[in-house]
Every structure is written in C-alpha cells, then in structure tokens.
Coordinates of C-alpha atoms and ligand atoms in Angstrom, one line a residue:
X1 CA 83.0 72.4 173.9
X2 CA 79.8 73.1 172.2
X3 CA 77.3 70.7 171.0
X4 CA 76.3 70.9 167.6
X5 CA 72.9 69.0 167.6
X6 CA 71.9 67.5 164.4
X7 CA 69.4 64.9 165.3
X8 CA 66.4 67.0 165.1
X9 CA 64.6 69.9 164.8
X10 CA 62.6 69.4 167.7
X11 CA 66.0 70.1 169.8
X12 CA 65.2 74.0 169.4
X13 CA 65.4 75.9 172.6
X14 CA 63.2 79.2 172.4
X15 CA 64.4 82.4 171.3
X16 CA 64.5 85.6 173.8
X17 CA 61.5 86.7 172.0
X18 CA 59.5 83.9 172.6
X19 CA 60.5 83.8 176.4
X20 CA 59.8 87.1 177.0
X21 CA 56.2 86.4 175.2
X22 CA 55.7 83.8 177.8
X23 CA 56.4 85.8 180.5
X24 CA 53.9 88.4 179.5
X25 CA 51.3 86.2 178.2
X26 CA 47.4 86.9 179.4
X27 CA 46.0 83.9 180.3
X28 CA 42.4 81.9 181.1
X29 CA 41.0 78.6 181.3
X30 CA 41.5 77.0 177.7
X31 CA 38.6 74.3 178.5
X32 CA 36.1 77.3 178.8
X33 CA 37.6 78.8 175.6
X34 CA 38.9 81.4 177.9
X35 CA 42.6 81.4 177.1
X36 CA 43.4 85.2 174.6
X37 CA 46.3 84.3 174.2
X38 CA 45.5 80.5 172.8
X39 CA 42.6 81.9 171.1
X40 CA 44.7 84.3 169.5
X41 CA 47.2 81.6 168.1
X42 CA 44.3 79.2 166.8
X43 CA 42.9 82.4 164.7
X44 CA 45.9 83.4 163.6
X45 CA 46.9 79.8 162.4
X46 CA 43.8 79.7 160.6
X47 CA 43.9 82.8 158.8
X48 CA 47.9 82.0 157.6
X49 CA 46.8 78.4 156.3
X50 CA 43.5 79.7 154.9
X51 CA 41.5 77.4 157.0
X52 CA 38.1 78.1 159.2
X53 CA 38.8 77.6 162.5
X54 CA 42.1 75.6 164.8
X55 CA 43.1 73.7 167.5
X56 CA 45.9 73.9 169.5
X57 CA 47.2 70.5 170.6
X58 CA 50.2 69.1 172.7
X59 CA 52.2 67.5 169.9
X60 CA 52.7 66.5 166.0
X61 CA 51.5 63.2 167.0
X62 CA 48.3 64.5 169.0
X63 CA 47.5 66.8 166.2
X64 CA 47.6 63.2 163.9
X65 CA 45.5 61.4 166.1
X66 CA 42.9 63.8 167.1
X67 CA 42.3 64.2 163.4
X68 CA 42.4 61.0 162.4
X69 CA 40.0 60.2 165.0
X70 CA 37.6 63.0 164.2
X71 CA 37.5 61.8 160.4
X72 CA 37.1 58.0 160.7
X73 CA 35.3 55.4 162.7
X74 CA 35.9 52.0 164.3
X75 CA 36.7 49.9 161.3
X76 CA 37.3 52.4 158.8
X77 CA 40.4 52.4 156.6
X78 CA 43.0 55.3 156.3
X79 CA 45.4 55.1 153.3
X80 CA 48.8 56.4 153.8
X81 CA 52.4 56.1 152.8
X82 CA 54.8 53.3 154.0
X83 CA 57.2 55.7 154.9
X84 CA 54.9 58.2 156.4
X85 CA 55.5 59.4 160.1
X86 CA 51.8 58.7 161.4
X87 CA 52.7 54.6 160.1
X88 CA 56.0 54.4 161.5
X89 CA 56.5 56.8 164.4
X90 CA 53.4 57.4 166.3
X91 CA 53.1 54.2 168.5
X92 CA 50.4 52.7 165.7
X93 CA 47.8 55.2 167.7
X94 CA 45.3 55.0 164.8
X95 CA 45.0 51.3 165.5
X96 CA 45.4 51.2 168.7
X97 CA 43.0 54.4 170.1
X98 CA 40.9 54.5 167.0
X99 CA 40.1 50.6 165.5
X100 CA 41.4 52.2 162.3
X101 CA 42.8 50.3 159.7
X102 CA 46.1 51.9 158.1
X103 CA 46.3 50.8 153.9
X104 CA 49.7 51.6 153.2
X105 CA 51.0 52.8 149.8
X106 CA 54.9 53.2 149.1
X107 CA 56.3 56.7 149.0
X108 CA 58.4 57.2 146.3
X109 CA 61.9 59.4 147.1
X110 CA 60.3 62.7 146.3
X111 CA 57.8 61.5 149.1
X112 CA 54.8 61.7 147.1
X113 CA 52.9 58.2 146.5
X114 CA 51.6 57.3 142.9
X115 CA 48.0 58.7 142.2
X116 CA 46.7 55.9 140.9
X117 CA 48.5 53.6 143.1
X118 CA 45.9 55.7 145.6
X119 CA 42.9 55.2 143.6
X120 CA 43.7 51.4 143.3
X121 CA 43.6 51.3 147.2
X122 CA 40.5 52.5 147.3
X123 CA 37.8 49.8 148.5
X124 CA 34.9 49.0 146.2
X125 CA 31.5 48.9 148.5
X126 CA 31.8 45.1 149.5
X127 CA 30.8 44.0 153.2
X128 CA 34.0 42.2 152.9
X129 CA 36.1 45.2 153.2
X130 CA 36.7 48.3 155.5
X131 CA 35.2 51.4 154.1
X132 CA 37.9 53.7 153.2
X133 CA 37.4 57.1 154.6
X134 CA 41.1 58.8 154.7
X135 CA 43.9 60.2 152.9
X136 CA 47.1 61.2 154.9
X137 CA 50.0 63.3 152.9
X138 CA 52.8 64.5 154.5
X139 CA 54.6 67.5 153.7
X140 CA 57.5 67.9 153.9
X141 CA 58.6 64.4 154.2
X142 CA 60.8 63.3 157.0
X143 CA 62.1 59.8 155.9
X144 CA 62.2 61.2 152.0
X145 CA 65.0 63.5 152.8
X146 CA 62.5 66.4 153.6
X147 CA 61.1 66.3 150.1
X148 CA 58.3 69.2 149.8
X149 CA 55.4 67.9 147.8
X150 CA 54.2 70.9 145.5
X151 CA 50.9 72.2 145.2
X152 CA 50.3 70.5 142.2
X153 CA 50.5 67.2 144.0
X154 CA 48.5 68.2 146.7
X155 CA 45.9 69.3 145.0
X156 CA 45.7 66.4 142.1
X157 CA 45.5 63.8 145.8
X158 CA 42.8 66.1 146.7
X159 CA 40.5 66.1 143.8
X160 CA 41.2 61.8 144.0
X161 CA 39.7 62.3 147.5
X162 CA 36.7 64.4 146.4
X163 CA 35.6 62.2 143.3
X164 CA 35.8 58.9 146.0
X165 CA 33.9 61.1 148.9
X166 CA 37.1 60.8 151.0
X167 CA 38.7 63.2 153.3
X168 CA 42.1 64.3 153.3
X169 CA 44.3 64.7 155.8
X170 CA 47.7 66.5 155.5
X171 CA 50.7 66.2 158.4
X172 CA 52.4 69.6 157.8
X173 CA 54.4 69.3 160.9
X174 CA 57.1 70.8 158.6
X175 CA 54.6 72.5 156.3
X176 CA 56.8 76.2 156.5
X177 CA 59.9 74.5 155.1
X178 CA 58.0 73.2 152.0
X179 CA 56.1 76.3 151.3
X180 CA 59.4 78.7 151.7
X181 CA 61.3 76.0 149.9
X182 CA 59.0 75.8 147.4
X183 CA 58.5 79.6 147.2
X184 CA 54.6 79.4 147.3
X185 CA 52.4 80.8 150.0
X186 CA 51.2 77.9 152.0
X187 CA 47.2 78.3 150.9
X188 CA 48.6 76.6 148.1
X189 CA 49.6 73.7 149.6
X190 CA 46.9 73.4 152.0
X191 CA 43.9 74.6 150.2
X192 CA 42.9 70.7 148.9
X193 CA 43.1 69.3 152.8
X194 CA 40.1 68.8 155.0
X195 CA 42.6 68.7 158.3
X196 CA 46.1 69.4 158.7
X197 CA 48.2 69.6 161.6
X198 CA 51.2 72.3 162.1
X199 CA 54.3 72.1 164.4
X200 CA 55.4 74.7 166.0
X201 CA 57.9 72.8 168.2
X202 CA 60.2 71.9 165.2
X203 CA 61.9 74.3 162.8
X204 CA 60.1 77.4 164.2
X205 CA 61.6 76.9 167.9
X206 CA 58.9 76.9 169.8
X207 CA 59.2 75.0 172.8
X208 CA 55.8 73.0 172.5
X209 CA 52.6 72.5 170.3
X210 CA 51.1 71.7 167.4
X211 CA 47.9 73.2 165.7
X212 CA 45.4 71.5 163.4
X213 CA 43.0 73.4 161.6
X214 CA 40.3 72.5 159.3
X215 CA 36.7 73.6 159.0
X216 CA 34.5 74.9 161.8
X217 CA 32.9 71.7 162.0
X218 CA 35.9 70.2 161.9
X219 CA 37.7 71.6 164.5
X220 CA 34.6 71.4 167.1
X221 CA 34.4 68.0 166.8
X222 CA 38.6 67.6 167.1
X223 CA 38.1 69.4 170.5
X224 CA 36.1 66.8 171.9
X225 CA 38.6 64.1 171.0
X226 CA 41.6 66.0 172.1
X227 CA 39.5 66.3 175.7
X228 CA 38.7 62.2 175.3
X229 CA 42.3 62.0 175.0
X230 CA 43.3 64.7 178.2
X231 CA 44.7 67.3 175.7
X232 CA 42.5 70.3 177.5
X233 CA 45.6 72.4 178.7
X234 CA 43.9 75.0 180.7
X235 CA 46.5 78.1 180.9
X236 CA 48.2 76.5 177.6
X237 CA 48.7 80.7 176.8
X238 CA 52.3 79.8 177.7
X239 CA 52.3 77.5 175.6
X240 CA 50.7 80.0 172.7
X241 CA 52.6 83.0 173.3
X242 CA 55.5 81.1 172.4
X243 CA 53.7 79.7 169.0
X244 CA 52.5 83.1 168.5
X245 CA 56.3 84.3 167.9
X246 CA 57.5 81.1 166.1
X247 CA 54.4 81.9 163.5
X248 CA 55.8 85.9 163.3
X249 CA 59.5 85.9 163.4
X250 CA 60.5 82.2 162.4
X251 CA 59.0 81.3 159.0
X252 CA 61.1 83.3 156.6
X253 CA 64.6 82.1 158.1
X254 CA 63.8 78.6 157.5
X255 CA 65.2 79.3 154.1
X256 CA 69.1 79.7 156.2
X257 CA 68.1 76.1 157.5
X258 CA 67.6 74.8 153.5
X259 CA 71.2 77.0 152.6
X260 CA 73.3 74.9 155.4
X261 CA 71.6 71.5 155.4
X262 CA 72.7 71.7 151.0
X263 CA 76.1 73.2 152.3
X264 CA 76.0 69.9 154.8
X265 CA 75.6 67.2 151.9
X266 CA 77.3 69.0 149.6
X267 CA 80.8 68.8 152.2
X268 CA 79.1 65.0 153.4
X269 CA 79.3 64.1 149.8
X270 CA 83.1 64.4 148.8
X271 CA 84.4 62.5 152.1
X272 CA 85.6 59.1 151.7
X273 CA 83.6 56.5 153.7
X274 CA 80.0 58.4 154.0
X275 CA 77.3 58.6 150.9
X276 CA 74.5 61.3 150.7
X277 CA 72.5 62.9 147.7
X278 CA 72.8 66.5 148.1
X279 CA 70.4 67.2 145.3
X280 CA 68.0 65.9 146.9
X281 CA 68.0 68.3 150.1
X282 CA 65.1 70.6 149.6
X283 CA 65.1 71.6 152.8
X284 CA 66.5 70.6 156.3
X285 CA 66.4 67.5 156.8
X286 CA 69.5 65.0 154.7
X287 CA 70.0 61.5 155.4
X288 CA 73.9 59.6 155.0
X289 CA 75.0 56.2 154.6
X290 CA 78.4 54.9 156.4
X291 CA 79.8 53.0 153.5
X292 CA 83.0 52.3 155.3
X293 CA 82.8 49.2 157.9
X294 CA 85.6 50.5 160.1
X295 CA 83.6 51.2 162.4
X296 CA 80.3 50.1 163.8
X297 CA 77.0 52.9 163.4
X298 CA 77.5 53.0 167.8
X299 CA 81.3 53.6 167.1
X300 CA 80.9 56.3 164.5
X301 CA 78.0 58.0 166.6
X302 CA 80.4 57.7 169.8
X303 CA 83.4 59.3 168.1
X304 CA 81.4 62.2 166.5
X305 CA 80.0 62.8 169.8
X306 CA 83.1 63.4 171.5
X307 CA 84.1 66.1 168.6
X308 CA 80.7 67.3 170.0
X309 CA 78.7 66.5 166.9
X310 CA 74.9 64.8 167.7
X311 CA 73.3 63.0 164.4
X312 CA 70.1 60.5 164.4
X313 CA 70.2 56.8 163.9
X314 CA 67.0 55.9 161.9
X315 CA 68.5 52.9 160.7
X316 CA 71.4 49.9 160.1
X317 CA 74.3 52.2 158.6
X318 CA 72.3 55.1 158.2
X319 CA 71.8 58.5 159.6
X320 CA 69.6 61.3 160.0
X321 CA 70.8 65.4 160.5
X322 CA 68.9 68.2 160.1
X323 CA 69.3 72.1 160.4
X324 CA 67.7 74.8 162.4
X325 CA 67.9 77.7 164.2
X326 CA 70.7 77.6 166.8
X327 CA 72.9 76.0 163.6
X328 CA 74.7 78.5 161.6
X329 CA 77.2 78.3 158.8
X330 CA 79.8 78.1 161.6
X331 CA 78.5 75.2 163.2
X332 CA 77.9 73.8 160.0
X333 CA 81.7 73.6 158.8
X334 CA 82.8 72.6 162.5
X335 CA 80.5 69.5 161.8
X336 CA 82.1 68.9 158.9
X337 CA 85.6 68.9 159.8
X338 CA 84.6 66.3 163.0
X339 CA 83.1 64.1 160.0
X340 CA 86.3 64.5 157.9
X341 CA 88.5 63.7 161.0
X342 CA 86.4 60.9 162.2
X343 CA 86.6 59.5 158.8
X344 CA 90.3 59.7 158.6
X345 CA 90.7 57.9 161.7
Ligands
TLP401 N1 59.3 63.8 164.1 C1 60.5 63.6 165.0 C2 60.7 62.1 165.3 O1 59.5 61.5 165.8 C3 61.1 61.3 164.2 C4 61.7 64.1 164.3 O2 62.7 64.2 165.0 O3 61.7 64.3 163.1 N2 55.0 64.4 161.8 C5 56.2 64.5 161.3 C6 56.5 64.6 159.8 C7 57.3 64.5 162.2 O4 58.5 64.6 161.7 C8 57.0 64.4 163.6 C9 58.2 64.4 164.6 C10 55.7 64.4 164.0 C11 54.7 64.4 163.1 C12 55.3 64.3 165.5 O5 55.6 65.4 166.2 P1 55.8 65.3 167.8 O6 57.2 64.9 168.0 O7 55.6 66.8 168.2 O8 54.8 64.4 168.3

C-alpha cells in the first residue's frame, strides 16, 4: 500500500534531476571557498532574492541561528511572534547559544503581528532593559495555516525597524510558496530584510540545506558563526547541486501544492467529526481539529495510518498536513476517502 505522507514538507525525496545533479557535481573544499558548485548556489540565491551575497547552511534552524547570532549580542533582545518557528521549534537556540533575549508578540491568524504592538515592544534606552536589536517575520507562516504575509506588510515592519535602528530578520523557509501564492516576485517580499534564510529541503525537494543571504558584510560575518557552530561542510557541492535544481525546476509547481492542500480542506471540511477553515489555506500547509471524541488523537493517527495516510500532531486534538511534490490530486482524494472511512467508523 502506499504511503501518503502529510506531515511535512520536509518528507520530499529528491527528484531524478536533482540526483543526477549530484552525481555530476564539481566539487572543492567549501572552507577555502573552493566548492563551484556551492558557490554557484549562494550566487544564484542571491541574485533570485535580490540580495548581496549568501550562505549556504545545514538547516532552517542553522540558517535562524547563524543569523540571529550575527545580528545581536549577549544580552540583546530579539522581538518575534509567539507562534513563530524560531520561539517554538528551534530548541530556544537564541537563548541558549546566543544570551539573546526573545520579546514575543502574538501572531494574529493571518500570521502577521500588529505594527504597533511591535513598536510598543520596543525598549526605550534605560540600563534597566535589554537593548532591542531584532525583528524576526516569518513567511509563510507555519502554525498560521501557511498564511503568506504580503509585501505590504513586510515592508511597513521594515520601515518600523529602520526609524528604531533595528535589523530585520525574515525566516523564509517557505518564502517560494508566499511569493507564488501571492503572485509577486519574491524581491518584493524580501527587499525590507537585512537577513533571511531559504529552505531548500521543504517544498522544493531538495534533500538538504538552507541559504541565508543578506549583505556582503552580512554574510562574511554569518560565515564565521556558521564555522563557530561546525557548519563548514567542505564538499557540500552535493549538497548544492541538489539546491541548484530545487531553485530551477521546483518554484513554479508549488502553485499544484496550494490547488490540492484547498482541494484537501475543502473535502476535510464537509466530513462529520473533523473542523478546518479552507479559506484560510493560502498555500500548503492546513491545520484540522478532531471534534469527535470517539477516538483518542493516538487512535485517529493509528487508524489513518493503517489506510496508509501520515498527518502531524502539533497539538491536543489537533493536526497538521501539508502538500508537496510526490502528492498529486490522486493521492489527495485517496486521503480523503481514508479520513471519510476513519470517521465513519
Ligand atoms: N519546520 C518543520 C518542523 O520543525 C515543524 C515542519 O515540518 O514544518 N522555519 C520554518 C518556518 C519551518 O517550518 C522550519 C521547519 C524551519 C524554519 C526549520 O527548518 P529545518 O527543519 O531545516 O531546521
């Protein structure tokens, strides 16, 4: 039976191009600057997101760190959202490796947080307080059902940070799906952010990495923290090649990903027993509520799994699914009918 796997997009296996990239890729010692091949993906990165210079990195949550690192010292203060992935998912690392002190605003549903709820958080020069240095956004927004956050937004949170002399920071793991989604080129969602870090691992299939980008300045600086923190790779071409193909080939059929995770909801939302809000899938990612008590969450994941249907548990009652290549329209309503038949009983 196949496996339909809905708890990620990071459960992307590479496509034949990308493996056949990998196999051909010319390689060098990364640490002396000497891979092409990476050097070829941090350019072309750059150039896409109209940034200076980039930095390929391990992970999402490496690209986070190293830049968080690189913008703020010991003490300082980053302001994020409450429901932002760098606060809840990456082991508290900007505390932990950095002495950096996370101010948390709540992200509304459209995973934006309030402007002026932003400016209020700001600290006033007192030697009571941390100094406030950072911004994080993130776009699109995992726990806000994938919401993009226009350019608009990004660029009215940017022009906060420049009249407080703060530096912005944008965690575009999934930064494809909001600019295809959004039909904008990303430069416009990018153009207000000092740092931002792109996944290649997620919707675009590669196997691993993540790039950050930001000025030149920037990004030499990054590279010494992502060597503090034993993220030289060496012959990371492999790693490249692969990134190089997910930039090429996978961007524009993120949009099929957006089509099947609405046709998902929309289906979710008329059986008895589950709750979801299909107007609010933008893009891949949709979250549903088991309303019915029947069952226990552990019984309703076990019984889907042996109709061969994978979801995410993020929370008491509620789940996470999300589309991407590998999942067609196919898959999509085979998913379904295990939820309807799961439901029935
Ligand atoms: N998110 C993963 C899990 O950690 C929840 C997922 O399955 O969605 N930023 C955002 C917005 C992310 O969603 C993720 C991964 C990361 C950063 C971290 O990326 P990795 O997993 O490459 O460290």
């Amino acid at each position: 039976m196949p496996v339909i796997d809905l708890r990620s997009d990071t459960v992307t296996l590479p496509t034949p191009a990308m493996r056949e990239a990998v196999f051909r890729a010319e390689l060098g010692d990364d640490v002396f600057r000497e891979d092409p091949t990476i050097n070829r993906l941090e350019q072309m990165t750059a150039e896409r997101v109209g940034k200076e210079s980039a930095l390929l990195v391990a992970s999402g949550t490496m690209g986070n760190i190293v830049s968080v690192l690189t913008h703020c010292a010991r003490s300082e203060e980053a302001i994020l959202g409450d429901c932002s992935h760098i606060f809840l998912n990456e082991a508290g690392g900007m505390s932990a490796l950095g002495g950096i002190f996370p101010h948390t605003i709540p992200n509304r549903p459209d995973g934006t947080m309030a402007v002026e709820q932003i400016e209020a958080a700001i600290r006033a020069d007192n030697i009571h307080f941390p100094k406030t240095r950072l911004i994080c956004l993130e776009n699109t927004h995992n726990r806000c059902y994938g919401a993009p956050l226009t350019p608009e937004y990004t660029d009215a949170v940017a022009a906060l940070a420049k009249r407080h002399g703060l530096l912005l920071h944008l965690d575009g793991a999934r930064i494809f799906n909001a600019a295809v989604a959004l039909g904008v080129d990303v430069r416009e969602l990018t153009r207000g952010c000092d740092s931002l870090n792109v996944c290649l691992s997620k919707g675009l299939a590669a196997p691993v990495g993540s790039v950050i980008c930001g000025s030149r300045n920037f990004i030499a600086r990054a590279r010494r923290i992502r060597k503090m923190l034993g993220g030289g790779m060496r012959q990371a071409g492999i790693i490249a090649a692969a990134g190089i193909v997910a930039l090429q080939e996978m961007v524009d059929r993120l949009t099929e990903d957006h089509a099947n995770a609405r046709r998902l909801a929309e289906g979710i939302a008329i059986i008895p027993g589950l709750a979801t809000e299909p107007d609010r899938v933008k893009t891949n990612i949709l979250y549903i509520d088991l309303v019915d008590r029947r069952f226990s969450d552990e019984e309703f994941m076990a019984r889907l799994e042996k109709k061969g249907v994978r979801l995410s548990h993020p929370g008491p009652a509620r789940f996470r699914m999300l589309t991407h290549y590998g999942i067609g329209r196919a898959e999509i309503d085979m998913a379904l009918t295990a939820l309807h038949e799961v439901m029935q009983g």
